[in-house]
Amino acid sequence: RQAGKTTLILVMLIVRCLTWDKPQMCVWTGQDGQSIRRKWLNEIVPEFERSDIAELIAENGIRRANGSESVEWKTGSRIELLPTSETAGHGMVLDFAVLDEIFADHDNRREAALLPAMATKPDAQMLTCSTAGTGASTVYNRKVRAGRNVVAEGKTEGMAYFEWSAPDGWDPNDDSAFARFHPAIGHTQNLAAIRQARDVFAEDPAEFARAYGNRPMLEGGGVIPEHIWASVVDLDAEASMAGMAVAVDVSPERDRAAIAICDDEGIAELIEYRDGIGWLVERVTELADRYSCPIVFDARGPAGSVHGLEQVDGATG
């Protein structure tokens, strides 16, 4: 956290825009539109305006309006913000694209949207960067595996991979260890702040390791921290028919699916969990016919790609 990632991205974008021998079209995407827009308004634009390179920005070149956020330089180069969507970048020709905070991505929609826009540019580059995520961060975890393989194989073309993270066997209570992998120690971070964070996350060491050791929560961690889950779970609880709703979810890899029910008292019960997703629509249809209750799933997540789920009576994505 606060390790200088935004500064590094800005430097790479500025080098593209000001030192290339022809105008560059650059885009920056974040984990969602609101997050990247806040960063643009609160961090990036003020940094441009107070820096020595402000005089290199074109007249009226900074735009803050929602949906039009960009900066244009006197060289003719531009940096634009783009939303995280399957259509972002459609019709554009890009020289440089930043995919920030990819730990939040569960599919390839950002990369798939931008790669075609770079196909005709022989010197185009895509920068993907992120803090570590969880087991659900499929895009991030795949990039890490690919990057480590590139380094292990000694490849020097096509992909450059840089990683700052705590090594295996790292002791988070060893203050001296942070300086060996944390690039911000002594700059924007100090050991006193890290000690305080370690105390705050004393009951959630996996989250501390993710946030301050940049280690993914692949095991022993998850969307719901273990100590919170333990405080609410009751293996003998059973949801009632009163106000019942059915919730459906699919793993990011689309290789498993789960169905749970919840009643009007807030009791949730897992009733089905199987490998594969071919069985899912039939089972959900059976439940809908039997109980005539709402069927809920995340239409923007992996479950949204299950053909036929949205057509089940009572289903809401």
CSV table of C-alpha atoms in Angstrom, one decimal, residues 10-257:
chain,number,residue,atom,x,y,z
A,10,LEU,CA,2.5,8.5,-14.4
A,11,VAL,CA,6.2,8.5,-15.3
A,12,MET,CA,5.7,5.8,-17.9
A,13,LEU,CA,2.7,7.7,-19.4
A,14,ILE,CA,4.5,11.0,-19.5
A,15,VAL,CA,7.6,9.5,-21.1
A,16,ARG,CA,5.3,8.1,-23.8
A,17,CYS,CA,3.6,11.4,-24.3
A,18,LEU,CA,6.6,13.7,-24.3
A,19,THR,CA,9.6,11.8,-25.6
A,20,TRP,CA,8.2,9.6,-28.4
A,21,ASP,CA,8.8,10.9,-32.0
A,22,LYS,CA,5.1,10.9,-32.8
A,23,PRO,CA,1.9,11.7,-30.9
A,24,GLN,CA,0.9,8.9,-28.6
A,25,MET,CA,-2.7,7.8,-27.6
A,26,CYS,CA,-2.6,6.5,-24.1
A,27,VAL,CA,-5.5,5.2,-21.9
A,28,TRP,CA,-5.7,4.4,-18.2
A,29,THR,CA,-8.3,2.0,-16.7
A,30,GLY,CA,-8.9,1.1,-13.1
A,31,GLN,CA,-10.8,-1.5,-11.1
A,32,ASP,CA,-14.0,0.5,-11.8
A,33,GLY,CA,-15.0,3.8,-13.3
A,34,GLN,CA,-15.5,5.6,-10.0
A,35,SER,CA,-12.2,4.6,-8.4
A,36,ILE,CA,-10.1,5.7,-11.4
A,37,ARG,CA,-12.1,9.0,-11.7
A,38,ARG,CA,-11.4,9.8,-8.0
A,39,LYS,CA,-7.7,9.1,-8.5
A,40,TRP,CA,-7.7,11.3,-11.6
A,41,LEU,CA,-9.4,14.3,-9.9
A,42,ASN,CA,-7.7,14.0,-6.5
A,43,GLU,CA,-4.2,12.8,-7.3
A,44,ILE,CA,-3.3,12.9,-11.0
A,45,VAL,CA,-4.6,16.2,-12.2
A,46,PRO,CA,-3.2,18.1,-9.1
A,47,GLU,CA,0.2,16.4,-9.7
A,48,PHE,CA,0.3,17.5,-13.3
A,49,GLU,CA,-0.7,21.1,-12.4
A,50,ARG,CA,1.9,21.6,-9.7
A,51,SER,CA,4.8,20.0,-11.6
A,52,ASP,CA,7.4,21.5,-13.9
A,53,ILE,CA,5.8,19.8,-16.9
A,54,ALA,CA,2.6,21.8,-16.5
A,55,GLU,CA,3.9,24.2,-19.2
A,56,LEU,CA,3.9,21.3,-21.7
A,57,ILE,CA,0.2,20.7,-21.4
A,58,ALA,CA,-1.8,22.1,-24.3
A,59,GLU,CA,-4.0,25.1,-23.7
A,60,ASN,CA,-7.2,24.0,-22.0
A,61,GLY,CA,-5.8,20.5,-22.2
A,62,ILE,CA,-7.0,19.1,-18.9
A,63,ARG,CA,-10.6,17.8,-18.9
A,64,ARG,CA,-12.4,16.8,-15.7
A,65,ALA,CA,-15.9,16.3,-17.0
A,66,ASN,CA,-17.4,12.9,-16.2
A,67,GLY,CA,-16.9,10.7,-19.2
A,68,SER,CA,-14.3,13.0,-20.9
A,69,GLU,CA,-11.4,12.9,-18.4
A,70,SER,CA,-8.2,13.4,-20.3
A,71,VAL,CA,-5.0,15.5,-20.7
A,72,GLU,CA,-3.7,16.7,-24.0
A,73,TRP,CA,0.0,17.7,-24.4
A,74,LYS,CA,1.6,20.2,-26.8
A,75,THR,CA,3.2,17.2,-28.5
A,76,GLY,CA,-0.3,16.1,-29.7
A,77,SER,CA,-0.2,13.1,-27.3
A,78,ARG,CA,-3.2,12.3,-25.1
A,79,ILE,CA,-4.0,10.4,-21.9
A,80,GLU,CA,-7.6,9.4,-21.5
A,81,LEU,CA,-9.5,7.5,-18.8
A,82,LEU,CA,-11.6,4.6,-19.9
A,83,PRO,CA,-14.3,2.7,-18.1
A,84,THR,CA,-14.0,-1.0,-17.3
A,85,SER,CA,-16.2,-2.6,-19.9
A,86,GLU,CA,-16.2,-4.9,-22.9
A,87,THR,CA,-16.7,-1.9,-25.3
A,88,ALA,CA,-14.1,0.4,-23.8
A,89,GLY,CA,-11.6,1.4,-26.4
A,90,HIS,CA,-13.8,0.3,-29.3
A,91,GLY,CA,-12.9,2.2,-32.5
A,92,MET,CA,-9.7,3.6,-30.9
A,93,VAL,CA,-6.1,3.1,-32.0
A,94,LEU,CA,-3.9,3.0,-29.0
A,95,ASP,CA,-0.1,3.2,-28.3
A,96,PHE,CA,-0.1,2.6,-24.6
A,97,ALA,CA,-2.7,1.2,-22.2
A,98,VAL,CA,-2.6,0.9,-18.4
A,99,LEU,CA,-4.7,-1.8,-16.6
A,100,ASP,CA,-4.5,-0.7,-13.0
A,101,GLU,CA,-5.6,-2.8,-10.0
A,102,ILE,CA,-6.3,-6.0,-11.9
A,103,PHE,CA,-6.8,-7.9,-8.7
A,104,ALA,CA,-10.5,-6.9,-9.0
A,105,ASP,CA,-10.9,-8.5,-12.5
A,106,HIS,CA,-12.6,-11.9,-12.7
A,107,ASP,CA,-12.4,-12.1,-16.5
A,108,ASN,CA,-10.4,-10.7,-19.5
A,109,ARG,CA,-12.9,-8.0,-20.5
A,110,ARG,CA,-10.4,-5.1,-20.1
A,111,GLU,CA,-7.6,-6.8,-21.9
A,112,ALA,CA,-9.9,-8.2,-24.6
A,113,ALA,CA,-11.3,-4.7,-25.2
A,114,LEU,CA,-8.0,-3.0,-25.6
A,115,LEU,CA,-5.7,-5.4,-27.3
A,116,PRO,CA,-7.5,-5.1,-30.7
A,117,ALA,CA,-7.0,-1.3,-30.5
A,118,MET,CA,-3.2,-1.8,-30.3
A,119,ALA,CA,-2.9,-4.4,-33.1
A,120,THR,CA,-1.7,-2.0,-35.7
A,121,LYS,CA,0.9,-0.3,-33.5
A,122,PRO,CA,4.2,-2.2,-33.7
A,123,ASP,CA,5.6,-0.4,-30.6
A,124,ALA,CA,2.4,-0.5,-28.5
A,125,GLN,CA,2.6,-1.5,-24.9
A,126,MET,CA,0.2,-2.7,-22.2
A,127,LEU,CA,1.0,-2.2,-18.6
A,128,THR,CA,-0.9,-4.4,-16.1
A,129,CYS,CA,-0.3,-3.7,-12.4
A,130,SER,CA,-1.9,-4.4,-9.1
A,131,THR,CA,-1.7,-5.1,-5.4
A,132,ALA,CA,-2.1,-8.8,-4.7
A,133,GLY,CA,-5.7,-10.1,-4.4
A,134,THR,CA,-7.3,-13.4,-3.4
A,135,GLY,CA,-8.0,-16.7,-5.0
A,136,ALA,CA,-10.8,-15.0,-6.9
A,137,SER,CA,-8.4,-12.6,-8.6
A,138,THR,CA,-8.1,-14.8,-11.6
A,139,VAL,CA,-6.5,-12.3,-14.0
A,140,TYR,CA,-3.9,-11.1,-11.5
A,141,ASN,CA,-3.0,-14.7,-10.5
A,142,ARG,CA,-2.6,-15.7,-14.1
A,143,LYS,CA,-0.4,-12.8,-14.8
A,144,VAL,CA,1.8,-13.6,-11.8
A,145,ARG,CA,2.2,-17.2,-13.0
A,146,ALA,CA,3.0,-16.1,-16.5
A,147,GLY,CA,5.5,-13.5,-15.4
A,148,ARG,CA,7.4,-15.8,-13.0
A,149,ASN,CA,7.6,-18.4,-15.8
A,150,VAL,CA,9.1,-15.7,-18.2
A,151,VAL,CA,11.7,-14.9,-15.6
A,152,ALA,CA,12.5,-18.5,-14.8
A,153,GLU,CA,12.9,-19.3,-18.5
A,154,GLY,CA,15.2,-16.3,-19.1
A,155,LYS,CA,13.0,-14.8,-21.8
A,156,THR,CA,13.9,-11.2,-22.7
A,157,GLU,CA,11.3,-10.3,-25.3
A,158,GLY,CA,7.5,-9.9,-25.4
A,159,MET,CA,7.0,-9.5,-21.6
A,160,ALA,CA,8.7,-7.7,-18.8
A,161,TYR,CA,7.8,-8.8,-15.3
A,162,PHE,CA,8.5,-7.0,-12.0
A,163,GLU,CA,7.4,-8.1,-8.6
A,164,TRP,CA,7.8,-6.7,-5.1
A,165,SER,CA,6.4,-9.1,-2.5
A,166,ALA,CA,7.4,-11.0,0.6
A,167,PRO,CA,9.1,-14.3,-0.1
A,168,ASP,CA,8.0,-17.7,1.0
A,169,GLY,CA,8.8,-18.2,4.7
A,170,TRP,CA,8.5,-14.5,5.4
A,171,ASP,CA,8.0,-13.7,9.1
A,172,PRO,CA,5.6,-10.7,9.2
A,173,ASN,CA,6.8,-10.0,12.8
A,174,ASP,CA,10.4,-9.4,11.6
A,175,ASP,CA,10.6,-5.7,11.1
A,176,SER,CA,13.9,-5.9,9.3
A,177,ALA,CA,12.4,-8.1,6.5
A,178,PHE,CA,10.2,-5.3,5.0
A,179,ALA,CA,13.2,-3.4,3.6
A,180,ARG,CA,14.1,-6.4,1.5
A,181,PHE,CA,10.9,-6.3,-0.6
A,182,HIS,CA,8.8,-3.2,0.2
A,183,PRO,CA,9.9,-0.4,-2.1
A,184,ALA,CA,8.3,2.4,0.0
A,185,ILE,CA,10.1,1.7,3.3
A,186,GLY,CA,11.9,4.9,4.2
A,187,HIS,CA,9.9,6.9,1.7
A,188,THR,CA,6.1,6.9,2.0
A,189,GLN,CA,6.0,4.1,4.5
A,190,ASN,CA,7.7,3.6,7.9
A,191,LEU,CA,7.9,0.7,10.3
A,192,ALA,CA,5.8,2.4,12.9
A,193,ALA,CA,2.8,2.5,10.6
A,194,ILE,CA,3.4,-1.1,9.6
A,195,ARG,CA,3.5,-2.2,13.2
A,196,GLN,CA,0.2,-0.4,13.8
A,197,ALA,CA,-1.4,-2.1,10.8
A,198,ARG,CA,-0.1,-5.5,12.1
A,199,ASP,CA,-1.9,-4.9,15.4
A,200,VAL,CA,-5.1,-3.9,13.6
A,201,PHE,CA,-5.0,-7.1,11.5
A,202,ALA,CA,-3.9,-9.3,14.4
A,203,GLU,CA,-7.0,-11.5,13.9
A,204,ASP,CA,-6.7,-11.4,10.1
A,205,PRO,CA,-3.1,-12.2,9.2
A,206,ALA,CA,-3.9,-13.2,5.7
A,207,GLU,CA,-5.2,-9.7,4.9
A,208,PHE,CA,-2.1,-8.1,6.5
A,209,ALA,CA,0.1,-10.3,4.4
A,210,ARG,CA,-1.8,-9.3,1.3
A,211,ALA,CA,-1.8,-5.5,2.0
A,212,TYR,CA,1.7,-5.2,3.4
A,213,GLY,CA,3.5,-8.2,2.1
A,214,ASN,CA,1.8,-8.2,-1.3
A,215,ARG,CA,1.0,-11.9,-1.0
A,216,PRO,CA,-2.3,-13.2,-2.5
A,217,MET,CA,-4.8,-14.7,-0.1
A,218,LEU,CA,-4.9,-18.0,-1.9
A,219,GLU,CA,-5.2,-20.1,1.2
A,220,GLY,CA,-6.4,-19.2,4.7
A,221,GLY,CA,-8.1,-16.1,3.4
A,222,GLY,CA,-11.0,-15.1,1.3
A,223,VAL,CA,-13.8,-12.6,0.7
A,224,ILE,CA,-15.0,-13.2,4.3
A,225,PRO,CA,-12.1,-13.3,6.8
A,226,GLU,CA,-12.0,-16.5,8.8
A,227,HIS,CA,-12.5,-14.9,12.2
A,228,ILE,CA,-15.7,-13.2,11.0
A,229,TRP,CA,-17.0,-16.4,9.4
A,230,ALA,CA,-16.3,-18.3,12.6
A,231,SER,CA,-18.3,-15.7,14.6
A,232,VAL,CA,-21.5,-16.2,12.5
A,233,VAL,CA,-21.4,-19.7,11.2
A,234,ASP,CA,-23.8,-22.3,12.7
A,235,LEU,CA,-23.5,-25.8,11.1
A,236,ASP,CA,-26.9,-26.8,12.5
A,237,ALA,CA,-28.8,-23.8,11.3
A,238,GLU,CA,-31.6,-24.3,8.7
A,239,ALA,CA,-33.3,-21.6,6.6
A,240,SER,CA,-37.1,-21.6,6.8
A,241,MET,CA,-39.6,-21.1,3.9
A,242,ALA,CA,-40.6,-17.7,5.2
A,243,GLY,CA,-39.5,-15.0,2.8
A,244,MET,CA,-37.1,-17.5,1.1
A,245,ALA,CA,-34.8,-16.4,-1.7
A,246,VAL,CA,-32.4,-18.5,-3.7
A,247,ALA,CA,-28.9,-17.2,-4.4
A,248,VAL,CA,-26.7,-18.7,-7.2
A,249,ASP,CA,-22.9,-18.2,-7.7
A,250,VAL,CA,-20.2,-19.6,-10.0
A,251,SER,CA,-16.5,-19.7,-9.4
A,252,PRO,CA,-14.3,-17.3,-11.4
A,253,GLU,CA,-12.9,-20.2,-13.4
A,254,ARG,CA,-16.5,-21.4,-14.1
A,255,ASP,CA,-15.6,-24.9,-12.9
A,256,ARG,CA,-17.9,-25.0,-9.8
A,257,ALA,CA,-21.2,-23.6,-8.8
